[in-house]
Amino acid sequence: MTNPPAAAPGDAASGPVPPPASATELPPSVGAFHYTRYKPWTPPLEQLDPGEQAELRGVEPGRHPVVIAGGGPVGMALALGLANHGVRCVILEADDTVCVGSRAACISRRSLEIMERLGVLPGFMGKGLPWSVGRSFYKTAEVFRFEMPTDAQQKLPPMINLEQYYAEHYLLEEIFRRNEATPGLIDIRWATELSGLAQDEDGVTLDVRNPEGAYRLHGQWLAACDGGQSFVRKAMGLALEGTGYEGRYVIIDIELRSGHPTERRAWFDPPWNPGSTVLMHRQPDDIWRIDYQLRPGQSTDEALQPPAVAEFVQRHLDAIGEGHLPWKTVWTSVYRAGAMTLDSYRHGRVLFAGNAAHAMPIFGVRGLNSGFDDADNLGWKLALVAKGVSDAALLDSYSQERIAAFHVNAENAMRSTEFMSPPSRGFDLLREAALSLSEAHRGIAQLINPRQTQAVRYADSPLSSDGDTLPAGPLPGEVMPEQPLERGHLTDLVAPAFTLLVLRPELASPPAADLAAARDGALPFAVRTVASPGTEAADAHASPAVFAALGAQDGAVYLLRPDGHVAARWHRLPAGALQPALARAAAARLETLA
């Protein structure tokens, strides 16, 4: 019997490190998921100039608009975001399969909205397990229960559980579909490792190698989505800075046919693992994710040994009343919490996203979800810059907005981390006091709230324009919230383009000349109207409660960015105001939009 795949121990800057790929054997199937090995491909090459590196077989002619280092979920999401705007890219992926192990397994509602714009929502929702409830226990007593919003106005659940290998699989399937419609739109090169890079004012020069040999290629822009062990980051002499925690967690995926519902369970100081914290999540295909905290002095290497894993899992299942069920281990890893970031996500022609740009504690599931937000923010901006519509300063706004979002996310994640993994004896005593009082005092129990991820407002975005004060509704920089329509939901109207959302157009119709100019301009632009019931000639209709929630009882107009964030809002759109707001939101000169 072979041991299940195990990742190497990770650190606060990297998270779990994937196990080394075998050159001959596929990773074992997990439940209904079967791995596929993808062959490397080398493009036609030209000879290098005399005196160039002898180990290189040649150079690929031309210059790609965008090269993406890393074909994980963030890299593939960025590629699809670029494809939404017709921009071609090359993905360099060092492995030849999707990832091994559940890794990032909780996908937020905000990420699902992003996946819908990328065309992969059906796959995610068809396989993922929705959930909204979390329960926390102190020893064996339940001391806190939270429920994320899941009312009728929402189209999507607050969270689904979906192993990362499934997420990558569905993103990859959409890439294949895009390439069938537009051959070469997303050129993904498997088993291709980045080995060198240089940049100048015109772009980047990259040396890569695959099993067929090494070669050179050129790109206008490089997006580093190559994970916590980022080659690009290290090659440029950059480092993540921030807070690391000593708390280490073993991650174990087991196959277990349990009928327990899909919910987050956390045990603090359980009798079967005193002084520790244990988390448990259900995943598709009867795969259960168990995370447990190593106590000080416990050896990471020893904890990952199969006998130690088996002993802990059986003890845990016995304690929760499921020890009689058969189970088997399918993947193990170790993780150490940390909140760390680069000081800038743009370095010349190189941009960083996902774990290459930042590390986030697992608590509150902000890791991959932050990465998807990075890709969503960067995709449309990089596309406009690559097409020559926007100035490269638009990419500085990517760094500014996403670093601000990191600090918001990190503040919440670090509070959760300090509770889940107390960094000192003082924190430990405070946690013990809160837990011991929580069962009897529900107000104190709120301290246990894990503060799940949610969309972040870009409060100081340089892309936002001044407009009007409305009685309600999202502010500039916020995401347009979901609302129910007579048919469908508001997010159905938000395309990956600049969208002018006109609410109650019978009262707040924008100037026709401004709309015509925007439609004929260089930016992707759409107008969507939501009217009162019974009003004709509208894209959708909504109840008075929806208009009240958006501050549009007597009409309002919102300008939305391609990522769904509000760029400007007005009670009435003044003549001549739309084009300057569009230009500011796209960091473009007015004359380039004509």
Coordinates of C-alpha atoms in Angstrom, one line a residue:
M1 CA 0.0 0.0 0.0
T2 CA 1.4 3.4 -1.0
N3 CA 1.3 6.4 1.3
P4 CA -1.0 9.3 0.2
P5 CA 0.6 12.3 -1.4
A6 CA 2.1 14.7 1.2
A7 CA 3.2 18.3 0.7
A8 CA 6.4 19.6 2.2
P9 CA 6.0 21.8 5.2
G10 CA 5.1 25.4 4.3
D11 CA 5.9 28.6 6.1
A12 CA 4.1 31.9 6.7
A13 CA 5.3 33.2 3.3
S14 CA 4.3 30.3 1.2
G15 CA 1.6 28.1 2.8
P16 CA 1.7 24.4 1.9
V17 CA 4.4 23.4 -0.6
P18 CA 3.1 21.0 -3.2
P19 CA 4.7 17.5 -3.4
P20 CA 7.3 17.1 -6.1
A21 CA 5.7 15.9 -9.4
S22 CA 6.6 12.4 -10.6
A23 CA 7.9 12.2 -14.1
T24 CA 6.1 8.9 -14.7
E25 CA 3.2 8.4 -12.4
L26 CA 0.0 10.3 -12.2
P27 CA -1.2 11.4 -8.8
P28 CA -3.8 8.9 -7.5
S29 CA -7.5 9.6 -8.1
V30 CA -9.4 11.3 -5.3
G31 CA -13.1 10.3 -5.2
A32 CA -14.5 11.0 -8.6
F33 CA -11.5 13.2 -9.7
H34 CA -9.0 11.7 -12.0
Y35 CA -5.7 13.5 -12.9
T36 CA -4.6 14.2 -16.5
R37 CA -1.0 14.8 -17.4
Y38 CA -0.5 17.5 -20.1
K39 CA 2.4 17.4 -22.5
P40 CA 5.0 20.2 -22.8
W41 CA 5.1 22.2 -26.0
T42 CA 7.9 24.2 -27.5
P43 CA 7.1 26.9 -30.1
P44 CA 9.1 27.3 -33.3
L45 CA 12.4 28.9 -32.5
E46 CA 14.8 31.2 -34.2
Q47 CA 18.6 31.0 -33.6
L48 CA 20.0 33.2 -30.9
D49 CA 22.6 35.9 -31.8
P50 CA 26.2 34.7 -31.6
G51 CA 27.5 34.9 -28.1
E52 CA 24.1 34.2 -26.5
Q53 CA 23.7 31.5 -23.8
A54 CA 24.7 28.2 -25.4
E55 CA 22.3 26.1 -23.4
L56 CA 19.3 27.8 -25.0
R57 CA 17.9 26.1 -28.1
G58 CA 16.7 29.4 -29.5
V59 CA 14.3 32.3 -29.1
E60 CA 10.6 32.5 -29.8
P61 CA 10.1 35.3 -32.4
G62 CA 7.8 38.2 -31.6
R63 CA 6.6 39.6 -28.3
H64 CA 3.5 38.4 -26.4
P65 CA 1.2 41.0 -24.9
V66 CA 1.1 39.3 -21.5
V67 CA 3.1 36.3 -20.1
I68 CA 1.7 34.8 -16.9
A69 CA 4.1 32.9 -14.6
G70 CA 2.1 30.2 -12.9
G71 CA -0.9 28.2 -14.1
G72 CA -2.7 27.8 -10.8
P73 CA -6.2 29.2 -10.1
V74 CA -5.0 32.8 -9.9
G75 CA -3.0 32.6 -13.1
M76 CA -5.8 30.9 -15.0
A77 CA -8.4 33.4 -13.7
L78 CA -6.2 36.3 -14.8
A79 CA -5.8 34.7 -18.3
L80 CA -9.6 34.3 -18.6
G81 CA -10.0 37.9 -17.5
L82 CA -7.7 39.1 -20.2
A83 CA -9.5 36.9 -22.7
N84 CA -12.8 38.7 -21.8
H85 CA -11.2 41.7 -23.4
G86 CA -9.6 39.9 -26.3
V87 CA -6.0 40.0 -25.1
R88 CA -3.9 37.0 -25.8
C89 CA -1.5 35.6 -23.2
V90 CA 0.9 32.8 -22.5
I91 CA 0.8 30.8 -19.2
L92 CA 4.0 29.1 -18.0
E93 CA 3.2 26.3 -15.6
A94 CA 6.0 24.3 -14.1
D95 CA 3.8 21.3 -13.3
D96 CA 2.0 19.1 -15.9
T97 CA -1.2 18.5 -13.9
V98 CA -3.5 20.5 -11.8
C99 CA -2.6 20.7 -8.1
V100 CA -2.6 17.8 -5.7
G101 CA -4.6 18.1 -2.4
S102 CA -7.5 20.2 -1.4
R103 CA -5.3 23.3 -0.6
A104 CA -7.6 26.3 -0.9
A105 CA -11.0 24.7 -0.5
C106 CA -13.5 27.5 0.5
I107 CA -14.8 29.7 -2.3
S108 CA -16.6 32.9 -1.2
R109 CA -19.7 34.5 -2.8
R110 CA -17.6 37.3 -4.1
S111 CA -15.3 34.8 -5.8
L112 CA -18.3 33.1 -7.3
E113 CA -19.4 36.4 -8.8
I114 CA -15.9 36.7 -10.4
M115 CA -16.1 33.1 -11.6
E116 CA -19.5 33.9 -13.3
R117 CA -17.8 36.7 -15.3
L118 CA -15.1 34.2 -16.3
G119 CA -17.6 31.6 -17.5
V120 CA -16.8 28.9 -14.9
L121 CA -19.7 29.3 -12.4
P122 CA -21.7 26.3 -13.6
G123 CA -18.8 23.9 -12.9
F124 CA -18.1 25.4 -9.5
M125 CA -21.7 25.3 -8.5
G126 CA -22.4 21.9 -9.9
K127 CA -19.7 20.3 -7.8
G128 CA -19.2 22.6 -4.9
L129 CA -21.0 22.2 -1.6
P130 CA -22.8 25.3 -0.4
W131 CA -22.7 26.2 3.3
S132 CA -23.6 29.1 5.6
V133 CA -23.3 27.8 9.2
G134 CA -20.3 27.5 11.5
R135 CA -20.2 26.0 14.9
S136 CA -17.5 26.4 17.6
F137 CA -16.9 24.2 20.6
Y138 CA -14.9 24.7 23.8
K139 CA -13.8 21.3 24.9
T140 CA -17.1 19.4 24.0
A141 CA -19.7 22.2 24.6
E142 CA -21.0 24.3 21.7
V143 CA -20.2 27.9 22.6
F144 CA -20.8 29.8 19.3
R145 CA -22.8 29.5 16.1
F146 CA -22.7 31.9 13.2
E147 CA -24.7 32.0 10.0
M148 CA -23.6 34.0 7.0
P149 CA -26.3 35.9 5.0
T150 CA -28.2 33.5 2.7
D151 CA -31.5 35.2 2.1
A152 CA -33.8 35.3 -1.0
Q153 CA -32.1 38.4 -2.4
Q154 CA -28.9 36.5 -3.0
K155 CA -28.3 34.5 -6.2
L156 CA -25.3 32.7 -4.8
P157 CA -24.5 31.0 -1.5
P158 CA -22.1 32.8 0.9
M159 CA -19.6 30.0 0.6
I160 CA -19.0 26.7 -1.2
N161 CA -16.4 24.0 -0.4
L162 CA -14.6 22.9 -3.5
E163 CA -11.1 21.3 -3.6
Q164 CA -8.6 23.4 -5.4
Y165 CA -7.9 20.7 -8.0
Y166 CA -11.6 20.9 -9.0
A167 CA -11.3 24.7 -9.2
E168 CA -8.3 24.5 -11.4
H169 CA -10.0 21.8 -13.5
Y170 CA -13.0 24.0 -14.3
L171 CA -10.9 27.0 -15.0
L172 CA -8.8 24.9 -17.4
E173 CA -12.0 23.6 -19.1
E174 CA -13.0 27.2 -19.8
I175 CA -9.6 27.9 -21.2
F176 CA -10.0 25.0 -23.6
R177 CA -13.4 26.3 -24.6
R178 CA -12.0 29.8 -25.3
N179 CA -9.2 28.3 -27.4
E180 CA -11.7 26.3 -29.5
A181 CA -13.5 29.6 -30.3
T182 CA -10.3 31.6 -30.7
P183 CA -7.2 29.4 -31.2
G184 CA -4.2 30.5 -29.3
L185 CA -6.1 33.0 -27.1
I186 CA -4.6 31.4 -24.0
D187 CA -1.4 29.5 -24.7
I188 CA -0.8 27.4 -21.7
R189 CA 2.6 25.7 -21.7
W190 CA 2.8 22.8 -19.2
A191 CA 6.0 21.5 -17.5
T192 CA 7.6 24.8 -18.4
E193 CA 9.7 26.3 -15.7
L194 CA 10.8 30.0 -15.6
S195 CA 14.6 30.1 -15.1
G196 CA 15.6 33.7 -15.8
L197 CA 14.1 37.1 -16.4
A198 CA 15.2 40.6 -17.3
Q199 CA 13.1 43.7 -18.2
D200 CA 13.5 47.0 -19.9
E201 CA 11.3 49.9 -21.0
D202 CA 9.7 47.8 -23.7
G203 CA 9.0 44.6 -21.9
V204 CA 10.4 41.4 -20.3
T205 CA 12.8 38.8 -21.6
L206 CA 12.3 35.3 -20.1
D207 CA 14.3 32.1 -20.2
V208 CA 12.3 28.9 -19.7
R209 CA 13.0 25.2 -19.8
N210 CA 10.8 22.1 -20.3
P211 CA 11.7 18.5 -20.9
E212 CA 12.4 19.3 -24.5
G213 CA 15.0 21.9 -23.7
A214 CA 15.4 25.6 -22.9
Y215 CA 14.5 28.6 -24.9
R216 CA 13.8 32.4 -24.6
L217 CA 10.7 34.4 -25.2
H218 CA 9.6 38.0 -24.9
G219 CA 6.5 39.7 -23.4
Q220 CA 5.2 43.2 -23.0
W221 CA 4.1 42.4 -19.5
L222 CA 4.8 39.6 -16.9
A223 CA 2.2 38.7 -14.3
A224 CA 3.8 36.7 -11.5
C225 CA 1.1 34.3 -10.2
D226 CA 3.7 31.6 -9.3
G227 CA 2.6 31.1 -5.7
G228 CA 4.2 31.4 -2.3
Q229 CA 7.6 30.1 -3.5
S230 CA 7.5 32.6 -6.4
F231 CA 10.6 32.4 -8.6
V232 CA 9.9 35.8 -10.0
R233 CA 9.8 37.4 -6.6
K234 CA 13.0 35.8 -5.5
A235 CA 14.8 36.5 -8.8
M236 CA 14.0 40.2 -8.4
G237 CA 15.3 40.2 -4.8
L238 CA 11.9 41.0 -3.3
A239 CA 10.6 39.7 -0.1
L240 CA 7.2 39.5 1.7
E241 CA 7.1 41.6 4.9
G242 CA 4.6 41.4 7.8
T243 CA 3.7 39.2 10.7
G244 CA 4.4 35.5 11.0
Y245 CA 3.0 33.3 13.7
E246 CA 4.5 30.3 15.4
G247 CA 1.3 28.3 15.3
R248 CA 1.6 25.3 12.8
Y249 CA -1.4 23.3 11.5
V250 CA -1.4 19.9 10.0
I251 CA -3.8 19.6 7.1
I252 CA -5.3 16.1 6.4
D253 CA -7.7 15.2 3.7
I254 CA -9.6 11.9 4.4
E255 CA -12.2 10.0 2.5
L256 CA -15.1 9.3 4.9
R257 CA -18.7 8.5 4.1
S258 CA -20.3 10.6 6.8
G259 CA -23.8 12.0 6.7
H260 CA -22.9 15.1 8.7
P261 CA -24.1 18.4 7.0
T262 CA -21.7 20.8 5.3
E263 CA -20.7 23.3 7.9
R264 CA -17.6 24.7 9.5
R265 CA -16.8 23.1 12.8
A266 CA -14.0 24.3 15.2
W267 CA -13.0 22.7 18.5
F268 CA -10.9 24.7 21.0
D269 CA -8.9 22.7 23.6
P270 CA -10.7 19.4 22.8
P271 CA -10.1 16.6 25.3
W272 CA -8.8 14.4 22.5
N273 CA -6.2 17.0 21.6
P274 CA -5.8 19.3 24.6
G275 CA -4.2 22.7 24.1
S276 CA -4.9 22.7 20.4
T277 CA -7.5 23.8 17.9
V278 CA -9.2 21.4 15.4
L279 CA -11.2 22.5 12.3
M280 CA -13.3 20.2 10.0
H281 CA -14.9 20.8 6.6
R282 CA -16.9 18.6 4.3
Q283 CA -15.8 18.6 0.6
P284 CA -17.2 17.0 -2.5
D285 CA -16.7 13.2 -3.1
D286 CA -16.9 12.3 0.6
I287 CA -13.6 14.1 1.2
W288 CA -13.3 15.7 4.6
R289 CA -10.7 18.3 5.4
I290 CA -9.2 18.3 9.0
D291 CA -6.8 21.0 10.2
Y292 CA -5.3 20.7 13.6
Q293 CA -2.8 22.8 15.5
L294 CA 0.5 21.3 16.6
R295 CA 1.4 22.1 20.2
P296 CA 4.7 23.7 21.0
G297 CA 7.5 21.2 20.8
Q298 CA 5.6 18.8 18.5
S299 CA 7.7 17.7 15.5
T300 CA 6.3 18.7 12.1
D301 CA 8.1 15.7 10.4
E302 CA 6.8 13.3 13.0
A303 CA 3.2 14.6 12.8
L304 CA 3.2 13.9 9.0
Q305 CA 4.2 10.3 9.4
P306 CA 1.3 8.0 8.3
P307 CA 1.1 6.3 11.7
A308 CA 0.8 9.7 13.5
V309 CA -1.8 10.9 11.0
A310 CA -3.8 7.7 11.3
E311 CA -3.7 7.8 15.1
F312 CA -4.8 11.4 15.3
V313 CA -7.7 11.0 12.8
Q314 CA -9.0 7.9 14.5
R315 CA -8.9 9.7 17.9
H316 CA -10.7 12.7 16.4
L317 CA -13.4 10.6 14.7
D318 CA -13.9 8.5 17.9
A319 CA -14.5 11.7 19.8
I320 CA -17.1 13.1 17.4
G321 CA -19.0 9.8 17.2
E322 CA -17.8 8.7 13.8
G323 CA -14.9 6.4 14.7
H324 CA -16.9 3.3 13.5
L325 CA -16.9 4.6 9.9
P326 CA -14.2 3.4 7.5
W327 CA -11.9 6.1 6.2
K328 CA -8.6 6.6 4.5
T329 CA -6.0 9.4 4.2
V330 CA -5.7 11.0 0.7
W331 CA -3.4 14.0 1.3
T332 CA -1.4 15.7 4.1
S333 CA 0.4 19.0 4.6
V334 CA 1.5 21.5 7.2
Y335 CA 0.8 25.3 7.2
R336 CA 2.1 28.1 9.4
A337 CA 0.0 31.3 9.6
G338 CA 1.2 34.7 8.5
A339 CA 0.0 38.0 7.1
M340 CA 2.7 39.3 4.8
T341 CA 2.9 41.4 1.6
L342 CA 5.1 43.0 -0.9
D343 CA 5.3 46.8 -0.6
S344 CA 4.3 47.2 -4.2
Y345 CA 2.6 44.8 -6.6
R346 CA 4.0 46.5 -9.6
H347 CA 7.7 46.6 -10.4
G348 CA 8.2 48.1 -13.8
R349 CA 6.9 45.6 -16.4
V350 CA 6.3 42.9 -13.7
L351 CA 3.1 42.6 -11.7
F352 CA 2.4 40.3 -8.7
A353 CA -0.8 38.6 -7.8
G354 CA -2.0 35.9 -5.4
N355 CA 0.4 34.2 -3.1
A356 CA 3.3 35.6 -5.1
A357 CA 2.2 39.1 -3.8
H358 CA 1.0 38.2 -0.3
A359 CA 0.4 35.5 2.3
M360 CA -2.7 35.3 4.3
P361 CA -3.7 33.1 7.3
I362 CA -6.2 30.4 6.5
F363 CA -8.7 31.7 9.0
G364 CA -11.6 33.5 7.3
V365 CA -10.6 31.9 4.0
R366 CA -8.9 35.0 2.5
G367 CA -6.1 33.2 0.7
L368 CA -7.3 32.1 -2.7
N369 CA -10.3 34.4 -2.4
S370 CA -7.9 37.4 -2.2
G371 CA -6.0 35.9 -5.2
F372 CA -9.2 35.8 -7.2
D373 CA -9.8 39.5 -6.3
D374 CA -6.3 40.3 -7.5
A375 CA -7.0 38.6 -10.8
D376 CA -10.3 40.4 -11.1
N377 CA -8.8 43.8 -10.4
L378 CA -5.7 43.3 -12.6
G379 CA -7.3 41.5 -15.6
W380 CA -9.3 44.5 -17.1
K381 CA -6.6 47.0 -16.2
L382 CA -3.8 45.0 -17.8
A383 CA -6.0 44.4 -20.9
L384 CA -6.7 48.1 -21.4
V385 CA -3.0 48.9 -21.0
A386 CA -1.9 46.1 -23.3
K387 CA -4.4 47.4 -26.0
G388 CA -3.0 50.9 -25.7
V389 CA -6.3 52.4 -24.4
S390 CA -5.1 53.2 -20.9
D391 CA -1.9 54.7 -19.5
A392 CA 0.3 52.3 -17.6
A393 CA -0.5 54.3 -14.5
L394 CA -3.7 52.3 -14.4
L395 CA -1.5 49.4 -13.2
D396 CA -0.3 51.5 -10.2
S397 CA -4.0 51.7 -9.1
Y398 CA -4.0 47.9 -9.1
S399 CA -1.1 47.9 -6.6
Q400 CA -2.6 50.7 -4.5
E401 CA -6.1 49.1 -4.3
R402 CA -5.0 45.6 -3.7
I403 CA -2.4 46.5 -1.0
A404 CA -5.1 48.5 0.8
A405 CA -7.4 45.4 0.5
F406 CA -4.6 43.3 1.9
H407 CA -4.4 45.4 5.0
V408 CA -8.2 45.2 5.6
N409 CA -8.1 41.5 5.1
A410 CA -5.0 41.0 7.2
E411 CA -6.5 43.0 10.1
N412 CA -9.5 40.7 10.3
A413 CA -7.4 37.5 9.6
M414 CA -4.9 38.4 12.2
R415 CA -7.6 38.8 14.8
S416 CA -8.9 35.4 14.0
T417 CA -5.4 34.0 13.9
E418 CA -4.5 35.4 17.4
F419 CA -7.6 33.7 18.7
M420 CA -7.1 30.4 16.8
S421 CA -3.3 30.3 17.5
P422 CA -2.5 32.5 20.5
P423 CA 1.0 34.0 19.9
S424 CA 1.8 34.4 23.6
R425 CA 0.7 33.2 27.0
G426 CA -1.3 36.4 27.5
F427 CA -3.3 35.8 24.4
D428 CA -3.8 32.2 25.5
L429 CA -5.2 33.3 28.9
L430 CA -7.6 35.8 27.2
R431 CA -8.8 33.1 24.8
E432 CA -9.4 30.6 27.6
A433 CA -11.4 33.2 29.5
A434 CA -13.5 34.1 26.5
L435 CA -14.2 30.4 25.7
S436 CA -15.0 29.5 29.3
L437 CA -17.6 32.3 29.5
S438 CA -19.0 32.0 26.0
E439 CA -21.6 29.3 26.7
A440 CA -23.3 31.4 29.3
H441 CA -22.6 34.9 27.9
R442 CA -23.6 35.1 24.2
G443 CA -22.1 38.6 23.8
I444 CA -18.6 37.3 24.7
A445 CA -19.2 34.4 22.2
Q446 CA -18.9 37.0 19.4
L447 CA -15.1 37.0 20.1
I448 CA -15.1 33.6 18.5
N449 CA -16.5 34.9 15.2
P450 CA -14.0 33.9 12.5
R451 CA -14.9 37.0 10.4
Q452 CA -15.3 35.3 7.0
T453 CA -14.0 37.1 3.9
Q454 CA -16.1 39.7 2.1
A455 CA -15.7 42.2 -0.7
V456 CA -13.4 45.2 0.3
R457 CA -14.2 48.8 -0.5
Y458 CA -11.4 50.7 -2.4
A459 CA -12.1 53.8 -0.3
D460 CA -9.2 55.9 -1.6
S461 CA -9.1 54.7 -5.2
P462 CA -7.7 57.2 -7.7
L463 CA -10.2 55.8 -10.2
S464 CA -13.3 57.0 -8.3
S465 CA -15.0 60.3 -9.3
D466 CA -17.0 62.7 -7.1
G467 CA -20.7 62.5 -7.7
D468 CA -23.8 62.9 -5.7
T469 CA -24.8 61.9 -2.2
L470 CA -27.5 59.3 -2.2
P471 CA -29.7 58.3 0.8
A472 CA -28.5 54.7 0.5
G473 CA -26.5 52.3 -1.8
P474 CA -22.9 51.5 -2.4
L475 CA -20.3 54.3 -2.2
P476 CA -17.6 54.8 -4.8
G477 CA -15.0 52.0 -4.4
E478 CA -17.6 49.5 -3.1
V479 CA -18.9 46.5 -5.0
M480 CA -22.5 46.8 -6.3
P481 CA -24.4 44.6 -3.9
E482 CA -26.7 41.8 -5.1
Q483 CA -30.4 42.6 -5.4
P484 CA -33.4 40.5 -6.7
L485 CA -35.1 41.6 -9.9
E486 CA -38.5 40.5 -11.1
R487 CA -36.5 38.1 -13.3
G488 CA -33.1 37.2 -12.1
H489 CA -30.7 39.3 -10.1
L490 CA -28.8 42.5 -10.4
T491 CA -25.4 40.9 -11.0
D492 CA -26.9 39.3 -14.2
L493 CA -26.6 42.9 -15.7
V494 CA -23.0 43.5 -14.7
A495 CA -20.8 42.5 -17.6
P496 CA -16.9 42.5 -17.7
A497 CA -17.1 46.1 -19.1
F498 CA -17.8 49.6 -17.8
T499 CA -21.5 49.5 -17.1
L500 CA -23.8 52.5 -16.6
L501 CA -26.5 51.2 -14.4
V502 CA -29.6 53.4 -14.7
L503 CA -32.2 52.9 -11.9
R504 CA -35.7 54.1 -12.6
P505 CA -34.8 55.5 -16.1
E506 CA -38.3 56.9 -16.3
L507 CA -37.1 59.5 -13.8
A508 CA -33.3 59.6 -14.3
S509 CA -32.7 59.1 -18.0
P510 CA -29.1 60.1 -18.8
P511 CA -28.2 62.6 -21.7
A512 CA -28.5 60.7 -25.0
A513 CA -25.4 62.4 -26.4
D514 CA -23.2 61.3 -23.6
L515 CA -24.4 57.7 -23.9
A516 CA -23.8 57.7 -27.7
A517 CA -20.2 59.1 -27.1
A518 CA -19.5 56.4 -24.5
R519 CA -20.8 53.6 -26.7
D520 CA -18.7 54.7 -29.7
G521 CA -15.6 55.1 -27.6
A522 CA -12.6 52.8 -27.1
L523 CA -13.6 51.4 -23.7
P524 CA -15.9 48.4 -23.4
F525 CA -19.1 50.0 -22.3
A526 CA -22.7 49.0 -21.7
V527 CA -25.9 50.6 -20.5
R528 CA -28.3 48.6 -18.3
T529 CA -31.7 49.9 -17.1
V530 CA -33.8 48.7 -14.2
A531 CA -37.3 50.2 -14.1
S532 CA -40.3 50.0 -11.9
P533 CA -42.8 47.2 -12.5
G534 CA -45.0 47.9 -15.6
T535 CA -42.6 50.3 -17.2
E536 CA -41.7 49.4 -20.7
A537 CA -38.3 49.5 -22.5
A538 CA -36.0 48.4 -19.7
D539 CA -33.5 45.6 -19.3
A540 CA -35.1 44.5 -16.0
H541 CA -37.7 45.5 -13.4
A542 CA -37.4 45.6 -9.6
S543 CA -39.5 46.3 -6.5
P544 CA -39.5 49.6 -4.6
A545 CA -37.5 47.9 -1.9
V546 CA -34.6 47.4 -4.3
F547 CA -34.6 51.0 -5.4
A548 CA -34.7 52.1 -1.7
A549 CA -31.7 49.9 -0.9
L550 CA -29.7 51.5 -3.7
G551 CA -30.8 55.1 -2.9
A552 CA -32.8 55.3 -6.0
Q553 CA -36.4 55.9 -4.9
D554 CA -36.6 58.7 -7.4
G555 CA -33.9 57.5 -9.7
A556 CA -30.1 57.1 -9.6
V557 CA -27.2 56.3 -12.0
Y558 CA -24.1 54.2 -11.1
L559 CA -21.0 53.8 -13.2
L560 CA -19.5 50.4 -12.5
R561 CA -16.0 49.2 -13.4
P562 CA -15.5 45.9 -15.2
D563 CA -14.8 44.3 -11.8
G564 CA -18.2 45.5 -10.4
H565 CA -16.9 48.2 -8.1
V566 CA -18.6 51.6 -8.2
A567 CA -16.5 54.3 -10.0
A568 CA -19.1 57.1 -9.7
R569 CA -22.8 57.6 -8.8
W570 CA -25.3 60.4 -9.4
H571 CA -28.8 61.3 -8.6
R572 CA -29.1 62.6 -12.1
L573 CA -26.2 62.2 -14.6
P574 CA -25.1 65.8 -15.5
A575 CA -24.5 66.5 -19.1
G576 CA -20.8 66.1 -19.9
A577 CA -20.0 64.1 -16.7
L578 CA -19.8 60.6 -18.1
Q579 CA -16.8 60.9 -20.3
P580 CA -14.5 62.4 -17.6
A581 CA -15.6 59.7 -15.1
L582 CA -14.9 57.0 -17.6
A583 CA -11.5 58.5 -18.4
R584 CA -10.6 58.7 -14.7
A585 CA -11.8 55.1 -14.0
A586 CA -9.7 53.8 -16.9
A587 CA -6.7 56.2 -16.4
A588 CA -7.1 57.3 -20.0
R589 CA -7.0 60.6 -21.7
L590 CA -10.3 61.8 -23.0
E591 CA -9.0 62.0 -26.6
T592 CA -8.1 58.3 -26.5
L593 CA -11.7 57.4 -25.7
A594 CA -13.2 59.1 -28.7

